[in-house]
Tab-separated table of C-alpha atoms in Angstrom:
chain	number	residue	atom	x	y	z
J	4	UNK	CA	-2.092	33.053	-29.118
J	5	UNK	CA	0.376	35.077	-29.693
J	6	UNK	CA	3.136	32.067	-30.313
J	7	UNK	CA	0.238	30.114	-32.215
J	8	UNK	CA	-0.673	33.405	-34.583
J	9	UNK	CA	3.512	35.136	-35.297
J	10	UNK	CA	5.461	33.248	-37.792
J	11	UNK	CA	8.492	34.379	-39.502
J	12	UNK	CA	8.167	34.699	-43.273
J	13	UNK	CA	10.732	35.996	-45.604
J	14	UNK	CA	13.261	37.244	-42.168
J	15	UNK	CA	10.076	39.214	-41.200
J	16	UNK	CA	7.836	38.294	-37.762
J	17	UNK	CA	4.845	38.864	-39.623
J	18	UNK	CA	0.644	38.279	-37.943
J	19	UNK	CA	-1.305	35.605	-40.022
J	20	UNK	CA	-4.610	35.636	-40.446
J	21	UNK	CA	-5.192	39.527	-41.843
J	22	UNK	CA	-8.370	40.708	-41.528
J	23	UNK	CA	-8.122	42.203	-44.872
J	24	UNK	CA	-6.316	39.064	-46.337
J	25	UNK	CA	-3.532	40.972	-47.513
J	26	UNK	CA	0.096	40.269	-47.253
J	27	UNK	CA	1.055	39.221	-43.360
J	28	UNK	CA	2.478	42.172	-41.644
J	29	UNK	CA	2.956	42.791	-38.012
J	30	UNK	CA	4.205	46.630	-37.787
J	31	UNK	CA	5.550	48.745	-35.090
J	32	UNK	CA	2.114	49.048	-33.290
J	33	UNK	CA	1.912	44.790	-33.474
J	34	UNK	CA	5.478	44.492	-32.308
J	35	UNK	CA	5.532	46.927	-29.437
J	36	UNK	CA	2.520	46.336	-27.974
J	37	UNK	CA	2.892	41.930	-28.145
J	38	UNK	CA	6.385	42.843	-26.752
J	39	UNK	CA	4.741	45.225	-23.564
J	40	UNK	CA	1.984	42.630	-23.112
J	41	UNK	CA	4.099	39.681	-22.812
J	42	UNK	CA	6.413	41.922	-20.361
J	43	UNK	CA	3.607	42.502	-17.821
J	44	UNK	CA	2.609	39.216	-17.995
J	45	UNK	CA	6.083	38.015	-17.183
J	46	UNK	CA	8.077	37.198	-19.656
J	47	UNK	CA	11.446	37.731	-19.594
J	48	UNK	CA	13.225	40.074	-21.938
J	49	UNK	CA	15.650	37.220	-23.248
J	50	UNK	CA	12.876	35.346	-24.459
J	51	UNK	CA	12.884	34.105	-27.907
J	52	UNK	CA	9.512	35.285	-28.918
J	53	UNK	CA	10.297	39.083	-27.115
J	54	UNK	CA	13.485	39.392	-28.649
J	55	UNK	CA	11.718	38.730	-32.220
J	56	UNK	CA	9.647	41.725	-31.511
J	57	UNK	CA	12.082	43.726	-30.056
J	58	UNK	CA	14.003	43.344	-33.130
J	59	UNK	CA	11.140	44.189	-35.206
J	60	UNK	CA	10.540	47.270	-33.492
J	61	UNK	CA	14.386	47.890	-34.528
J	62	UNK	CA	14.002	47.180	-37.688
J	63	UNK	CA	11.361	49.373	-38.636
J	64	UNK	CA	12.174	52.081	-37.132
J	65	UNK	CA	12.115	55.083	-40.226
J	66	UNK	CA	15.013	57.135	-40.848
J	67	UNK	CA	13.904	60.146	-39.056
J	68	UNK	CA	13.530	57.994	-35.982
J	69	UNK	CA	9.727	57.579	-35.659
J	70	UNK	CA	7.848	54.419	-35.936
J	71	UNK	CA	4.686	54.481	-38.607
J	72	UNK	CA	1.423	51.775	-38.474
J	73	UNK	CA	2.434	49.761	-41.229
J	74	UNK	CA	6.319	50.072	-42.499
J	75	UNK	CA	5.379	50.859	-46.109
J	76	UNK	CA	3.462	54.387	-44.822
J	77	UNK	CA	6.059	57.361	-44.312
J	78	UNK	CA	4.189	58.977	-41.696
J	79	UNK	CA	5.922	58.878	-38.732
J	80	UNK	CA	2.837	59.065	-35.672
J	81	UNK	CA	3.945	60.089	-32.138
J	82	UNK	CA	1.729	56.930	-30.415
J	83	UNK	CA	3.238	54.468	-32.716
J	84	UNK	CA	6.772	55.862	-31.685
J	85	UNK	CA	6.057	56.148	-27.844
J	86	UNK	CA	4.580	52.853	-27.960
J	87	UNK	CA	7.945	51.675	-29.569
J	88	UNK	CA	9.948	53.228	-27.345
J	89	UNK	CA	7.850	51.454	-24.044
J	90	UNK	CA	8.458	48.245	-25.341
J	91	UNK	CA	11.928	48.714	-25.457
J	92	UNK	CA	12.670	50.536	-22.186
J	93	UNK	CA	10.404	47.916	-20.257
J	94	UNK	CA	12.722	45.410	-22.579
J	95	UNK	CA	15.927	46.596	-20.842
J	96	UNK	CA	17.615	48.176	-23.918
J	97	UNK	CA	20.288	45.149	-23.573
J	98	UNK	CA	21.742	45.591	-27.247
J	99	UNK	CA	23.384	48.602	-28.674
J	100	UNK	CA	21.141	48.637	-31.429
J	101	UNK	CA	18.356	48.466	-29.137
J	102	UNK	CA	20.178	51.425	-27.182
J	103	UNK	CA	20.477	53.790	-30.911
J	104	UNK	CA	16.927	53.461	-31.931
J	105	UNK	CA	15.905	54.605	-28.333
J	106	UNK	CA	18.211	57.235	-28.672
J	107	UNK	CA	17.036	58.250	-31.847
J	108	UNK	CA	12.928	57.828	-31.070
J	109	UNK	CA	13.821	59.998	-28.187
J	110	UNK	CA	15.031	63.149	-30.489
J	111	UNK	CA	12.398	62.418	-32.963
J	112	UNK	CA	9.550	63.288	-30.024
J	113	UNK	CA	11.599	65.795	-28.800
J	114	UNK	CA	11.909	67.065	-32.185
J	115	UNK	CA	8.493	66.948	-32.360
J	116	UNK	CA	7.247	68.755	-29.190
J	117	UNK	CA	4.500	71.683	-29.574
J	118	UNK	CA	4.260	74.164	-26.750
J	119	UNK	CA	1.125	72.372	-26.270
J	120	UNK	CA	2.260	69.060	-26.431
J	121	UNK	CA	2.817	66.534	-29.244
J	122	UNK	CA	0.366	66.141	-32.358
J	123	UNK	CA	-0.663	62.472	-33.560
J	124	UNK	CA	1.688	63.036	-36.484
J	125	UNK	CA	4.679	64.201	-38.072
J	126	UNK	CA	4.243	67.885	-39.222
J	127	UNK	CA	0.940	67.863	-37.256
J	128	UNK	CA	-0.490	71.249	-36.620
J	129	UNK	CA	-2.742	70.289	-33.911
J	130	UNK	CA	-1.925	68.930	-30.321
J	131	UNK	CA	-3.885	65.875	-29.033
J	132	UNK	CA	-4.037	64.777	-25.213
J	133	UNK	CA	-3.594	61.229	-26.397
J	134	UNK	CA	-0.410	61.770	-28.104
J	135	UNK	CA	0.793	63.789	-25.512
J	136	UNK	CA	-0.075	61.266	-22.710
J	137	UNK	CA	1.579	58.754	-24.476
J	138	UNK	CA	4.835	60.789	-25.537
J	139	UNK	CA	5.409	61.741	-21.828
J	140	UNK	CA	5.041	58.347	-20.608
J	141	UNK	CA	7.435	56.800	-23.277
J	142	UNK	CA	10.133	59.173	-22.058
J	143	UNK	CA	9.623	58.172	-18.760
J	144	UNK	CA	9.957	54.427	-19.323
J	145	UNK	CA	13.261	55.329	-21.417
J	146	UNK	CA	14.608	58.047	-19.195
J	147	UNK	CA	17.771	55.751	-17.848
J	148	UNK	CA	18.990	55.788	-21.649
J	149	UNK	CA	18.475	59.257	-22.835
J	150	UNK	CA	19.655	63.103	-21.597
J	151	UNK	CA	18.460	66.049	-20.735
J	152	UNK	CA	16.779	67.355	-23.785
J	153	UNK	CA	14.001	64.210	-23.259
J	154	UNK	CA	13.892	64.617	-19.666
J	155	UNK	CA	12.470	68.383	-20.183
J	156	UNK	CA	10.315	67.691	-22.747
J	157	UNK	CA	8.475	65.135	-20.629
J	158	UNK	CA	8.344	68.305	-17.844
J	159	UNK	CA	7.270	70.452	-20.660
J	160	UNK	CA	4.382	67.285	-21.839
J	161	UNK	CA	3.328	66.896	-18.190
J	162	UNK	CA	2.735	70.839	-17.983
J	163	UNK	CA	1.167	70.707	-21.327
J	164	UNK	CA	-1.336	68.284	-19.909
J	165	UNK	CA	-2.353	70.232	-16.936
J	166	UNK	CA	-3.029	73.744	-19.115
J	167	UNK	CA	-4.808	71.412	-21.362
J	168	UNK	CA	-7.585	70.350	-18.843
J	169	UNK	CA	-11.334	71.962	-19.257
J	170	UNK	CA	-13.085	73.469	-17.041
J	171	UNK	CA	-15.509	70.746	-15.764
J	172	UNK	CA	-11.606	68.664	-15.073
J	173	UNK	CA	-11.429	66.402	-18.313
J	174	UNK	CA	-9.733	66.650	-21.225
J	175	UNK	CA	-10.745	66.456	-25.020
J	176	UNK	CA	-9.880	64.847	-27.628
J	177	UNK	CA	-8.029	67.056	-30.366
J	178	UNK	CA	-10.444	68.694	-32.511
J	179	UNK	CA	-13.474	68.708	-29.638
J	180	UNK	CA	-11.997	71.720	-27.028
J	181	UNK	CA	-15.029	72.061	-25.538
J	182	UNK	CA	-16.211	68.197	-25.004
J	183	UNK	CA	-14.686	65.858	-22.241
J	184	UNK	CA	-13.333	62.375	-23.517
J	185	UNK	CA	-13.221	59.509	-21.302
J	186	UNK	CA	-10.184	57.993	-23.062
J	187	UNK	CA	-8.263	61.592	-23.175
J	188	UNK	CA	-9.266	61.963	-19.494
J	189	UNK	CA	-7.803	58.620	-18.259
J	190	UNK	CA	-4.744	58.620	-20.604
J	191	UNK	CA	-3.634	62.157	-19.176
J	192	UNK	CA	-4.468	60.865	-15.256
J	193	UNK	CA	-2.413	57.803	-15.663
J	194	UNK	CA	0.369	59.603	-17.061
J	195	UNK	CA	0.952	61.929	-14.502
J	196	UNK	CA	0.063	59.551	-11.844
J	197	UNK	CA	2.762	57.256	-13.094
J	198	UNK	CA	5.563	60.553	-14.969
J	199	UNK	CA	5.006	63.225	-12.639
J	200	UNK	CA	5.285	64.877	-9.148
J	201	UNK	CA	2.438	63.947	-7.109
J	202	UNK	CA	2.814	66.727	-5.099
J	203	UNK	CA	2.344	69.462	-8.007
J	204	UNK	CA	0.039	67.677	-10.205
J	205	UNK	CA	-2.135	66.281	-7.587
J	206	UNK	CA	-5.320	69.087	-8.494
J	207	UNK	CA	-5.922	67.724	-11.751
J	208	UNK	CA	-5.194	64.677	-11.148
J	209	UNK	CA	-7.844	64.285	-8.557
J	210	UNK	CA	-10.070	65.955	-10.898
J	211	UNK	CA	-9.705	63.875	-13.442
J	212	UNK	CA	-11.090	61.077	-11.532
J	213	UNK	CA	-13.653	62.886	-10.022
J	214	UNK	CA	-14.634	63.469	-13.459
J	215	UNK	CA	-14.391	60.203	-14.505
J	216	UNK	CA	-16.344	58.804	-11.363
């Protein structure tokens, strides 16, 4: 599907088949994710159709170093740039170019860090879980190419996460403190299962999924 449905058009890998019939467009959210699914289903990072969307991702990266939903929105949202930055740590980071933008979407979410955790967008007063989950878990997967400023914010996410857990042992989503989310709840398990120290993050862990059970 994927081969079938991206097509190059104008130097751009661009989607066909909008569902609002507009211009083809792929964006960061398109490229990354294609690039992480194909990845876990095998492919190899020197692939033709994997290095296409690794050099999207590349390409649209904004000045600031974030990654948007659609390249002509100035936005910069912390899940389109941790998503981004997954794709191309699970990619290898074999260019240099590949190498600078993780370097720079790294200091863009550490830029970006609450004491909370990370909002859903630039300038963002409010923290979400989601965001958060997601942030920590792109630092992880790019931790062999970046220093110590991203390797304590993704301590400082993973703590964020734990104060952030209700009462009952879910989390919310932001905006709804006092209402467990099954989404919130399984993105912050799976990121400390997978980012953190079992051995100190194994209570809410366990009651996450006790609360998701």
């Amino acid at each position: 599907l994927l081969e079938a449905k991206l097509q190059m058009l104008d130097g751009e890998l661009v989607w066909q088949d909008q569902p609002d019939k507009g211009r083809p467009y792929l964006g960061s959210y398109g490229a990354s994710c294609s690039a992480i699914a194909l990845m876990a289903l095998g492919a190899r990072h020197d692939e033709t159709l994997v290095r296409q969307l690794i050099q999207s991702v590349c390409k649209n990266q904004s000045e600031a170093g974030g990654w948007t939903i659609r390249n002509a929105r100035p936005v910069n949202l912390t899940t389109a740039c941790a998503f981004a930055l997954i794709a191309l740590g699970e990619c290898g980071a074999k260019s240099v170019e590949e190498q600078n933008a993780i370097a720079r979407g790294a200091d863009w979410l550490v830029q970006n860090l609450k004491p909370d955790g990370w909002p859903l967008y630039e300038g963002g007063s409010e923290v979400s879980c989601v965001a958060t989950a997601l942030a920590v878990r792109a630092l992880y997967s790019v931790g062999p190419f970046v220093g110590s400023a991203a390797a304590n914010a993704l301590r400082q996410g993973c703590i964020a996460l734990e104060q952030s857990m209700l009462e009952d042992g879910c989390w919310a989503n932001c905006g709804i403190r006092d209402k467990g989310s099954a989404a919130a709840t399984s993105q912050a398990v799976v990121t400390l299962i997978k980012t953190a120290d079992h051995a100190v993050f194994s209570e809410p862990v366990t009651r996450g999924l006790s609360w998701i059970r």
